[in-house]
Amino acid sequence: MENTWVGLLDCNNFFVSCERLFRPDLVGKPVAVLSSNDGCVVARSQEVKDMNVPMGVPYFQIKDILKKGSVTTFSSHISLYRDISRRVFEVMKREMGQVEQYSIDEAFFICKGSFAEVENMIEQLKNVIEMEVGIPVSIGLAHSKTQAKYAASMAKKSAGVKVLNMEEWSTIITDIPLAKIWGVGGQMELKYKANGLVTVADYLASDKQRLGAIFGVVGQRLYAELSGYASPSLGSSSSAQKSLMSSRSFKNPTENIDVLADAIAYHVRHVAADLRRLKLKASLIRVSINTSRHGDFILRGGTLDVAFNDSTNDTFKLMAAAQKLLKQLYENDVPYKKVGVVVSDLVDSNGQQGSLFVEEEVTRKQDRLMEIIDNLNTGKNKNLVKLGTRLRAKEWQGRQDSCSPSYTTRWSDVARVSAK
Ligand SMILES: [Mg+2]
């Protein structure tokens, strides 16, 4: 266990580094990358960060500052960044074996060895990538993905590599606010605070069962991640990460939330029916709404998830949660091109432990109702009962779209766009 490490490799100022690859004269000079209509800043070199130019700020607002600071600006060249990203991860795969790509410029990996051995290993990995691809990277190594994320942020502030062992971790956690931890933000952060949990140390000093009772699966998983006992595995090999997904691109982009709601309803019906068919229940639902990969809105859209205190395969419950997430994600005047629904943290629906908060009678009635709907929907009367609307289907489905969407149990196939 102690000899197995989870690593995160993160490309530094990725878009800027890609541009500098072809303009080595700009290394060490201030560079900013703008969205493709030059609308706003989407990447900044360290020099530009030091000028306090925030991410995502509209270009016209900081035009003068950039000019004064002799900042070289580029329009986004996404196909180039994607190509360089592919090269980085190819080298990584060759050097480290299995790699789980998390975003265009980040990927997790696993390595084994003593502290000195793995430190040497990641120093070499950094050198090889910088030699062969030419992109500067930071690498963090620890005992869970969440710890590795934190280690990578420490690496960025120092030599570019950081091995964070349990001994050091236990000495720094009193100074790490939960808000600085990967995935903790917004509502969850407030919820933790309301329960007196401010630092990582506060969290780890709490009773695990109690955390589970208050914060559900998400809270328990965070405990495992922070304590370094999360199973060090990538992709689908961990049963806790098995998931079902339904997603599809639209024929034409849409700015209409009703059309998006309709598409979400369609995907929820599919994953819910599949859960029941497979006799599974989900503890987490995740909704993604994405814009086109090309064009000005590439960085808009996002992904949000919510955990259920009691795992479920109830279409009504899943639908309500998904539509709520959609409302939180949706922005006016953004053309969306794709929506998707993922359910994960699946448990056997027979072996599930009853929760103290659910009245069993209600659950049984809901199960029976779902069974009736599923029976109606199979055979000749396919899709007879449709929960949620399907009135807008023509506006998002292509003509040949009557076949069922493809499902996956791999996180690697899930679109990763974060709402920021
Ligand atoms: Mg990065």
Short mmCIF file of C-alpha atoms and ligand atoms in Angstrom, two decimals:
data_model
loop_
_atom_site.label_atom_id
_atom_site.label_comp_id
_atom_site.label_asym_id
_atom_site.label_seq_id
_atom_site.Cartn_x
_atom_site.Cartn_y
_atom_site.Cartn_z
CA MET A 1 0.00 0.00 0.00
CA GLU A 2 2.66 2.48 1.04
CA ASN A 3 4.64 1.64 -2.06
CA THR A 4 1.75 2.32 -4.43
CA TRP A 5 1.39 5.93 -5.45
CA VAL A 6 -1.20 7.90 -7.41
CA GLY A 7 0.24 10.61 -9.61
CA LEU A 8 -1.20 13.62 -11.35
CA LEU A 9 0.58 15.26 -14.24
CA ASP A 10 -0.55 18.78 -15.08
CA CYS A 11 0.75 20.83 -18.00
CA ASN A 12 1.74 24.34 -16.91
CA ASN A 13 -0.26 27.22 -18.44
CA PHE A 14 -1.11 24.75 -21.15
CA PHE A 15 -2.45 26.91 -24.02
CA VAL A 16 0.30 29.46 -23.46
CA SER A 17 2.95 26.72 -23.41
CA CYS A 18 1.60 25.37 -26.72
CA GLU A 19 1.95 28.79 -28.33
CA ARG A 20 5.45 29.23 -26.93
CA LEU A 21 6.45 25.94 -28.51
CA PHE A 22 6.37 27.69 -31.88
CA ARG A 23 7.50 31.04 -30.54
CA PRO A 24 10.44 30.24 -28.25
CA ASP A 25 11.23 33.95 -28.20
CA LEU A 26 8.18 34.32 -25.92
CA VAL A 27 9.47 32.03 -23.17
CA GLY A 28 9.73 34.13 -20.01
CA LYS A 29 7.66 36.91 -21.56
CA PRO A 30 4.00 37.70 -20.82
CA VAL A 31 1.57 35.78 -23.04
CA ALA A 32 -2.23 35.49 -22.97
CA VAL A 33 -4.54 33.32 -25.06
CA LEU A 34 -7.98 34.66 -25.95
CA SER A 35 -11.14 32.79 -26.88
CA SER A 36 -11.37 32.39 -30.62
CA ASN A 37 -13.47 35.51 -31.20
CA ASP A 38 -10.96 37.31 -28.97
CA GLY A 39 -13.78 37.76 -26.45
CA CYS A 40 -11.99 36.90 -23.24
CA VAL A 41 -8.79 35.63 -21.67
CA VAL A 42 -8.71 31.83 -21.50
CA ALA A 43 -5.05 31.23 -20.59
CA ARG A 44 -2.33 33.29 -18.97
CA SER A 45 1.41 32.88 -18.57
CA GLN A 46 2.80 33.32 -15.06
CA GLU A 47 3.86 36.87 -15.97
CA VAL A 48 0.27 37.74 -16.88
CA LYS A 49 -1.06 36.07 -13.72
CA ASP A 50 1.36 38.27 -11.78
CA MET A 51 -0.26 41.33 -13.37
CA ASN A 52 -3.50 40.26 -11.66
CA VAL A 53 -5.29 39.64 -14.94
CA PRO A 54 -8.09 37.24 -13.98
CA MET A 55 -9.11 34.19 -15.99
CA GLY A 56 -12.14 34.68 -18.23
CA VAL A 57 -12.07 38.47 -18.13
CA PRO A 58 -13.42 40.14 -21.30
CA TYR A 59 -10.60 41.33 -23.51
CA PHE A 60 -11.82 44.91 -23.87
CA GLN A 61 -11.69 45.37 -20.09
CA ILE A 62 -7.99 44.60 -19.84
CA LYS A 63 -6.84 45.65 -23.28
CA ASP A 64 -4.92 48.62 -21.88
CA ILE A 65 -3.24 46.63 -19.13
CA LEU A 66 -2.11 44.02 -21.64
CA LYS A 67 -0.77 46.71 -23.91
CA LYS A 68 1.08 48.45 -21.12
CA GLY A 69 2.61 45.16 -20.02
CA SER A 70 3.66 44.30 -23.60
CA VAL A 71 1.63 41.11 -23.43
CA THR A 72 1.60 39.04 -26.61
CA THR A 73 -1.91 37.70 -27.25
CA PHE A 74 -3.06 34.75 -29.33
CA SER A 75 -6.46 33.53 -30.41
CA SER A 76 -7.22 29.98 -29.26
CA HIS A 77 -6.00 27.31 -31.61
CA ILE A 78 -7.83 24.35 -30.18
CA SER A 79 -6.86 21.75 -32.77
CA LEU A 80 -3.20 22.50 -32.09
CA TYR A 81 -3.66 22.25 -28.30
CA ARG A 82 -5.47 18.98 -28.71
CA ASP A 83 -2.70 17.56 -30.84
CA ILE A 84 -0.03 18.55 -28.33
CA SER A 85 -2.14 17.15 -25.50
CA ARG A 86 -2.27 13.82 -27.35
CA ARG A 87 1.52 13.82 -27.63
CA VAL A 88 2.01 14.52 -23.93
CA PHE A 89 -0.22 11.61 -22.97
CA GLU A 90 1.35 9.27 -25.51
CA VAL A 91 4.74 9.80 -23.91
CA MET A 92 3.14 9.36 -20.50
CA LYS A 93 1.55 6.06 -21.51
CA ARG A 94 4.83 4.81 -22.89
CA GLU A 95 6.67 5.72 -19.69
CA MET A 96 4.07 4.92 -17.03
CA GLY A 97 1.72 2.33 -18.53
CA GLN A 98 -1.92 2.95 -17.70
CA VAL A 99 -2.93 6.59 -17.71
CA GLU A 100 -6.30 8.18 -17.01
CA GLN A 101 -6.74 11.44 -18.82
CA TYR A 102 -8.74 13.90 -16.78
CA SER A 103 -8.77 16.97 -18.97
CA ILE A 104 -6.95 18.37 -21.99
CA ASP A 105 -3.85 18.99 -19.86
CA GLU A 106 -4.10 16.66 -16.86
CA ALA A 107 -3.86 12.91 -16.34
CA PHE A 108 -3.58 10.48 -13.44
CA PHE A 109 -1.25 7.49 -13.29
CA ILE A 110 -0.08 4.90 -10.81
CA CYS A 111 3.49 4.00 -9.91
CA LYS A 112 5.15 1.74 -7.42
CA GLY A 113 8.36 2.01 -5.44
CA SER A 114 10.04 3.58 -2.45
CA PHE A 115 9.94 7.35 -1.92
CA ALA A 116 13.36 7.80 -3.52
CA GLU A 117 12.51 5.53 -6.45
CA VAL A 118 9.25 7.22 -7.33
CA GLU A 119 10.74 10.67 -6.89
CA ASN A 120 13.38 9.73 -9.40
CA MET A 121 10.72 8.27 -11.70
CA ILE A 122 8.64 11.46 -11.87
CA GLU A 123 11.68 13.67 -12.30
CA GLN A 124 12.53 11.56 -15.33
CA LEU A 125 8.97 11.66 -16.62
CA LYS A 126 9.00 15.44 -16.39
CA ASN A 127 12.31 15.62 -18.24
CA VAL A 128 11.25 13.22 -20.98
CA ILE A 129 8.03 15.14 -21.68
CA GLU A 130 9.81 18.46 -21.67
CA MET A 131 12.50 17.09 -24.01
CA GLU A 132 10.24 15.20 -26.41
CA VAL A 133 7.14 17.38 -26.49
CA GLY A 134 8.47 20.65 -25.15
CA ILE A 135 5.66 21.41 -22.72
CA PRO A 136 6.56 22.21 -19.08
CA VAL A 137 4.68 20.02 -16.61
CA SER A 138 4.14 19.67 -12.87
CA ILE A 139 3.78 16.26 -11.26
CA GLY A 140 2.38 15.41 -7.84
CA LEU A 141 2.49 12.00 -6.22
CA ALA A 142 0.57 10.86 -3.15
CA HIS A 143 -1.82 8.13 -1.98
CA SER A 144 -5.11 9.16 -3.58
CA LYS A 145 -6.23 11.24 -6.52
CA THR A 146 -7.29 14.09 -4.25
CA GLN A 147 -3.96 14.11 -2.44
CA ALA A 148 -2.13 13.89 -5.78
CA LYS A 149 -4.01 16.97 -7.01
CA TYR A 150 -2.81 18.83 -3.96
CA ALA A 151 0.73 17.54 -4.40
CA ALA A 152 0.70 18.81 -8.00
CA SER A 153 -0.27 22.27 -6.80
CA MET A 154 2.69 22.14 -4.40
CA ALA A 155 4.92 20.97 -7.25
CA LYS A 156 3.88 23.95 -9.32
CA LYS A 157 5.13 26.29 -6.62
CA SER A 158 8.48 24.53 -6.32
CA ALA A 159 10.67 22.37 -8.53
CA GLY A 160 7.83 20.95 -10.58
CA VAL A 161 7.71 17.56 -8.87
CA LYS A 162 6.43 16.70 -5.43
CA VAL A 163 6.14 13.38 -3.65
CA LEU A 164 3.77 13.84 -0.75
CA ASN A 165 3.97 10.93 1.68
CA MET A 166 1.58 10.28 4.56
CA GLU A 167 4.03 11.62 7.12
CA GLU A 168 4.27 15.02 5.48
CA TRP A 169 0.57 15.06 4.64
CA SER A 170 -0.33 14.55 8.31
CA THR A 171 1.78 17.55 9.28
CA ILE A 172 0.29 19.98 6.75
CA ILE A 173 -3.42 19.13 6.90
CA THR A 174 -4.10 21.51 9.77
CA ASP A 175 -3.18 24.35 7.40
CA ILE A 176 -5.11 23.14 4.34
CA PRO A 177 -8.61 24.60 4.08
CA LEU A 178 -11.17 22.16 2.63
CA ALA A 179 -11.94 24.81 0.02
CA LYS A 180 -8.46 24.19 -1.43
CA ILE A 181 -9.26 20.52 -1.99
CA TRP A 182 -10.17 19.19 -5.40
CA GLY A 183 -13.92 18.93 -5.86
CA VAL A 184 -14.84 20.83 -2.71
CA GLY A 185 -16.59 24.05 -3.54
CA GLY A 186 -19.87 25.85 -3.65
CA GLN A 187 -22.64 24.15 -1.72
CA MET A 188 -20.49 21.36 -0.28
CA GLU A 189 -17.97 23.78 1.15
CA LEU A 190 -20.76 25.73 2.85
CA LYS A 191 -22.27 22.53 4.15
CA TYR A 192 -18.94 21.41 5.62
CA LYS A 193 -18.43 24.83 7.19
CA ALA A 194 -21.89 24.77 8.73
CA ASN A 195 -20.85 21.54 10.44
CA GLY A 196 -17.66 23.06 11.79
CA LEU A 197 -15.37 21.48 9.21
CA VAL A 198 -12.92 24.03 7.85
CA THR A 199 -9.58 22.28 7.36
CA VAL A 200 -8.61 18.84 6.11
CA ALA A 201 -7.53 18.02 9.65
CA ASP A 202 -11.03 18.87 10.95
CA TYR A 203 -12.49 16.52 8.40
CA LEU A 204 -10.17 13.62 9.15
CA ALA A 205 -10.70 14.03 12.89
CA SER A 206 -14.44 13.47 12.41
CA ASP A 207 -16.21 10.21 12.76
CA LYS A 208 -16.45 8.47 9.40
CA GLN A 209 -19.93 7.08 10.03
CA ARG A 210 -21.20 10.49 11.05
CA LEU A 211 -19.75 12.08 7.91
CA GLY A 212 -21.54 9.45 5.87
CA ALA A 213 -24.81 10.15 7.64
CA ILE A 214 -24.57 13.91 7.07
CA PHE A 215 -22.89 14.16 3.66
CA GLY A 216 -23.76 10.83 2.08
CA VAL A 217 -21.57 9.00 -0.41
CA VAL A 218 -19.71 12.16 -1.38
CA GLY A 219 -18.68 12.77 2.22
CA GLN A 220 -17.51 9.20 2.69
CA ARG A 221 -15.54 9.23 -0.51
CA LEU A 222 -13.88 12.49 0.43
CA TYR A 223 -12.87 10.93 3.76
CA ALA A 224 -11.27 7.97 1.99
CA GLU A 225 -9.52 10.28 -0.49
CA LEU A 226 -8.18 12.61 2.19
CA SER A 227 -7.03 9.77 4.42
CA GLY A 228 -5.15 8.24 1.50
CA TYR A 229 -6.99 4.97 1.71
CA ALA A 230 -8.99 5.33 -1.48
CA SER A 231 -8.21 2.37 -3.68
CA PRO A 232 -5.35 3.43 -5.95
CA SER A 233 -6.89 2.43 -9.24
CA LEU A 234 -7.66 4.13 -12.49
CA GLY A 235 -10.66 4.07 -14.74
CA SER A 236 -13.18 1.29 -14.51
CA SER A 237 -11.16 -1.08 -12.39
CA SER A 238 -12.67 0.27 -9.19
CA SER A 239 -16.20 -0.88 -8.56
CA ALA A 240 -17.00 2.40 -6.83
CA GLN A 241 -16.50 4.12 -10.16
CA LYS A 242 -18.67 1.96 -12.37
CA SER A 243 -21.15 4.10 -14.15
CA LEU A 244 -23.77 4.19 -16.84
CA MET A 245 -23.87 7.00 -19.31
CA SER A 246 -26.25 8.28 -21.93
CA SER A 247 -25.31 11.29 -23.99
CA ARG A 248 -25.61 12.60 -27.49
CA SER A 249 -24.67 15.58 -29.61
CA PHE A 250 -27.45 17.66 -31.11
CA LYS A 251 -27.99 18.02 -34.79
CA ASN A 252 -28.04 21.79 -34.32
CA PRO A 253 -26.86 23.82 -31.33
CA THR A 254 -29.56 25.23 -29.08
CA GLU A 255 -29.81 28.05 -26.56
CA ASN A 256 -33.25 26.92 -25.41
CA ILE A 257 -33.40 25.43 -21.91
CA ASP A 258 -36.63 23.59 -22.72
CA VAL A 259 -34.90 21.71 -25.50
CA LEU A 260 -32.02 20.85 -23.16
CA ALA A 261 -34.50 19.73 -20.48
CA ASP A 262 -36.15 17.47 -23.00
CA ALA A 263 -32.86 15.88 -24.01
CA ILE A 264 -31.88 15.42 -20.34
CA ALA A 265 -35.24 13.73 -19.69
CA TYR A 266 -34.57 11.34 -22.56
CA HIS A 267 -31.16 10.35 -21.16
CA VAL A 268 -32.47 9.99 -17.60
CA ARG A 269 -35.20 7.64 -18.81
CA HIS A 270 -32.59 5.52 -20.54
CA VAL A 271 -30.11 5.26 -17.68
CA ALA A 272 -32.90 4.69 -15.15
CA ALA A 273 -34.38 1.86 -17.21
CA ASP A 274 -30.92 0.34 -17.58
CA LEU A 275 -30.26 0.55 -13.86
CA ARG A 276 -33.46 -1.36 -13.20
CA ARG A 277 -32.71 -3.91 -15.90
CA LEU A 278 -29.28 -4.52 -14.38
CA LYS A 279 -30.76 -4.55 -10.86
CA LEU A 280 -28.58 -1.66 -9.79
CA LYS A 281 -29.10 1.59 -7.96
CA ALA A 282 -27.02 4.73 -8.33
CA SER A 283 -25.71 6.93 -5.55
CA LEU A 284 -24.69 9.80 -7.78
CA ILE A 285 -26.07 11.51 -10.86
CA ARG A 286 -24.05 13.81 -13.06
CA VAL A 287 -25.29 16.12 -15.79
CA SER A 288 -23.08 17.67 -18.48
CA ILE A 289 -24.05 20.32 -20.97
CA ASN A 290 -21.44 21.12 -23.56
CA THR A 291 -20.95 23.65 -26.29
CA SER A 292 -19.33 22.97 -29.61
CA ARG A 293 -15.67 21.96 -29.43
CA HIS A 294 -14.90 24.60 -31.97
CA GLY A 295 -15.67 28.24 -31.70
CA ASP A 296 -16.10 30.93 -29.14
CA PHE A 297 -17.95 29.04 -26.44
CA ILE A 298 -15.47 26.19 -26.06
CA LEU A 299 -14.88 26.93 -22.40
CA ARG A 300 -18.54 27.33 -21.47
CA GLY A 301 -20.87 24.57 -20.43
CA GLY A 302 -20.03 22.32 -17.55
CA THR A 303 -20.67 19.33 -15.36
CA LEU A 304 -22.34 19.09 -11.98
CA ASP A 305 -23.30 16.15 -9.86
CA VAL A 306 -25.37 15.42 -6.83
CA ALA A 307 -25.26 12.46 -4.48
CA PHE A 308 -28.29 10.71 -3.07
CA ASN A 309 -28.34 9.73 0.56
CA ASP A 310 -30.07 6.56 -0.54
CA SER A 311 -29.08 5.03 -3.83
CA THR A 312 -31.91 4.91 -6.32
CA ASN A 313 -33.08 3.74 -9.72
CA ASP A 314 -36.32 5.68 -9.52
CA THR A 315 -36.90 7.68 -12.68
CA PHE A 316 -38.79 10.41 -10.79
CA LYS A 317 -36.00 10.93 -8.29
CA LEU A 318 -33.27 10.85 -10.93
CA MET A 319 -35.27 13.16 -13.18
CA ALA A 320 -35.84 15.77 -10.47
CA ALA A 321 -32.15 15.78 -9.56
CA ALA A 322 -31.01 16.01 -13.20
CA GLN A 323 -33.34 18.88 -14.06
CA LYS A 324 -32.18 20.79 -10.99
CA LEU A 325 -28.56 20.37 -12.08
CA LEU A 326 -29.45 21.54 -15.58
CA LYS A 327 -30.93 24.75 -14.16
CA GLN A 328 -27.72 25.40 -12.25
CA LEU A 329 -25.54 24.78 -15.29
CA TYR A 330 -27.55 26.63 -17.89
CA GLU A 331 -26.47 30.08 -19.08
CA ASN A 332 -28.46 32.33 -21.37
CA ASP A 333 -27.22 32.98 -24.88
CA VAL A 334 -24.81 30.07 -24.98
CA PRO A 335 -25.33 27.63 -27.85
CA TYR A 336 -25.19 24.10 -26.47
CA LYS A 337 -24.28 21.16 -28.65
CA LYS A 338 -24.46 18.14 -26.38
CA VAL A 339 -25.96 16.97 -23.11
CA GLY A 340 -25.27 13.84 -21.14
CA VAL A 341 -26.29 12.05 -17.99
CA VAL A 342 -24.08 9.73 -15.96
CA VAL A 343 -25.12 7.68 -12.97
CA SER A 344 -22.38 6.19 -10.83
CA ASP A 345 -21.42 4.67 -7.49
CA LEU A 346 -23.69 1.81 -8.39
CA VAL A 347 -24.85 -0.71 -5.85
CA ASP A 348 -26.73 -3.95 -6.14
CA SER A 349 -30.40 -3.07 -5.70
CA ASN A 350 -31.07 -6.26 -3.76
CA GLY A 351 -28.20 -6.08 -1.34
CA GLN A 352 -28.63 -2.42 -0.53
CA GLN A 353 -28.74 -1.55 3.11
CA GLY A 354 -31.87 0.26 4.17
CA SER A 355 -31.45 3.82 5.28
CA LEU A 356 -32.89 5.13 8.48
CA PHE A 357 -34.52 7.96 6.62
CA VAL A 358 -36.50 6.10 4.01
CA GLU A 359 -39.85 4.70 4.74
CA GLU A 360 -39.70 1.27 3.30
CA GLU A 361 -43.32 1.26 2.27
CA VAL A 362 -42.79 4.26 -0.01
CA THR A 363 -39.75 2.64 -1.60
CA ARG A 364 -41.63 -0.54 -2.30
CA LYS A 365 -44.48 1.31 -3.95
CA GLN A 366 -42.06 3.27 -6.15
CA ASP A 367 -40.27 0.09 -7.16
CA ARG A 368 -43.56 -1.47 -8.19
CA LEU A 369 -44.48 1.60 -10.25
CA MET A 370 -41.12 1.52 -12.05
CA GLU A 371 -41.63 -2.16 -12.79
CA ILE A 372 -44.97 -1.44 -14.39
CA ILE A 373 -43.48 1.35 -16.51
CA ASP A 374 -40.62 -0.89 -17.64
CA ASN A 375 -43.03 -3.65 -18.60
CA LEU A 376 -45.14 -1.23 -20.59
CA ASN A 377 -42.06 0.08 -22.36
CA THR A 378 -40.76 -3.24 -23.60
CA GLY A 379 -41.97 -5.14 -26.60
CA LYS A 380 -44.53 -3.72 -28.97
CA ASN A 381 -45.29 -0.68 -26.89
CA LYS A 382 -41.73 0.55 -26.77
CA ASN A 383 -41.50 3.94 -25.07
CA LEU A 384 -45.20 4.09 -24.41
CA VAL A 385 -44.74 5.68 -21.02
CA LYS A 386 -42.38 8.61 -21.10
CA LEU A 387 -41.65 10.41 -17.91
CA GLY A 388 -40.57 13.92 -18.67
CA THR A 389 -41.53 15.49 -21.94
CA ARG A 390 -40.42 14.56 -25.35
CA LEU A 391 -42.15 17.32 -27.20
CA ARG A 392 -38.97 19.03 -28.31
CA ALA A 393 -37.21 15.92 -29.56
CA LYS A 394 -37.20 17.09 -33.15
CA GLU A 395 -35.19 20.11 -32.15
CA TRP A 396 -32.26 18.13 -30.81
CA GLN A 397 -32.39 14.70 -32.36
CA GLY A 398 -31.05 13.94 -35.78
CA ARG A 399 -33.18 11.96 -38.16
CA GLN A 400 -31.24 8.73 -37.76
CA ASP A 401 -31.25 9.07 -34.00
CA SER A 402 -33.91 6.54 -33.16
CA CYS A 403 -31.33 3.96 -32.12
CA SER A 404 -30.45 3.86 -28.43
CA PRO A 405 -27.43 5.79 -27.23
CA SER A 406 -24.25 3.99 -26.36
CA TYR A 407 -23.50 3.37 -22.74
CA THR A 408 -20.20 3.08 -21.10
CA THR A 409 -18.79 2.04 -17.82
CA ARG A 410 -15.63 4.01 -18.32
CA TRP A 411 -14.96 7.43 -16.92
CA SER A 412 -12.55 8.00 -19.77
CA ASP A 413 -15.47 8.32 -22.15
CA VAL A 414 -17.22 10.94 -20.11
CA ALA A 415 -16.84 14.48 -21.32
CA ARG A 416 -14.83 16.42 -18.82
CA VAL A 417 -15.65 20.05 -18.71
CA SER A 418 -15.80 21.85 -15.43
CA ALA A 419 -18.16 24.67 -14.62
CA LYS A 420 -16.06 27.65 -13.79
MG MG B 1 -2.73 22.93 -16.30
#
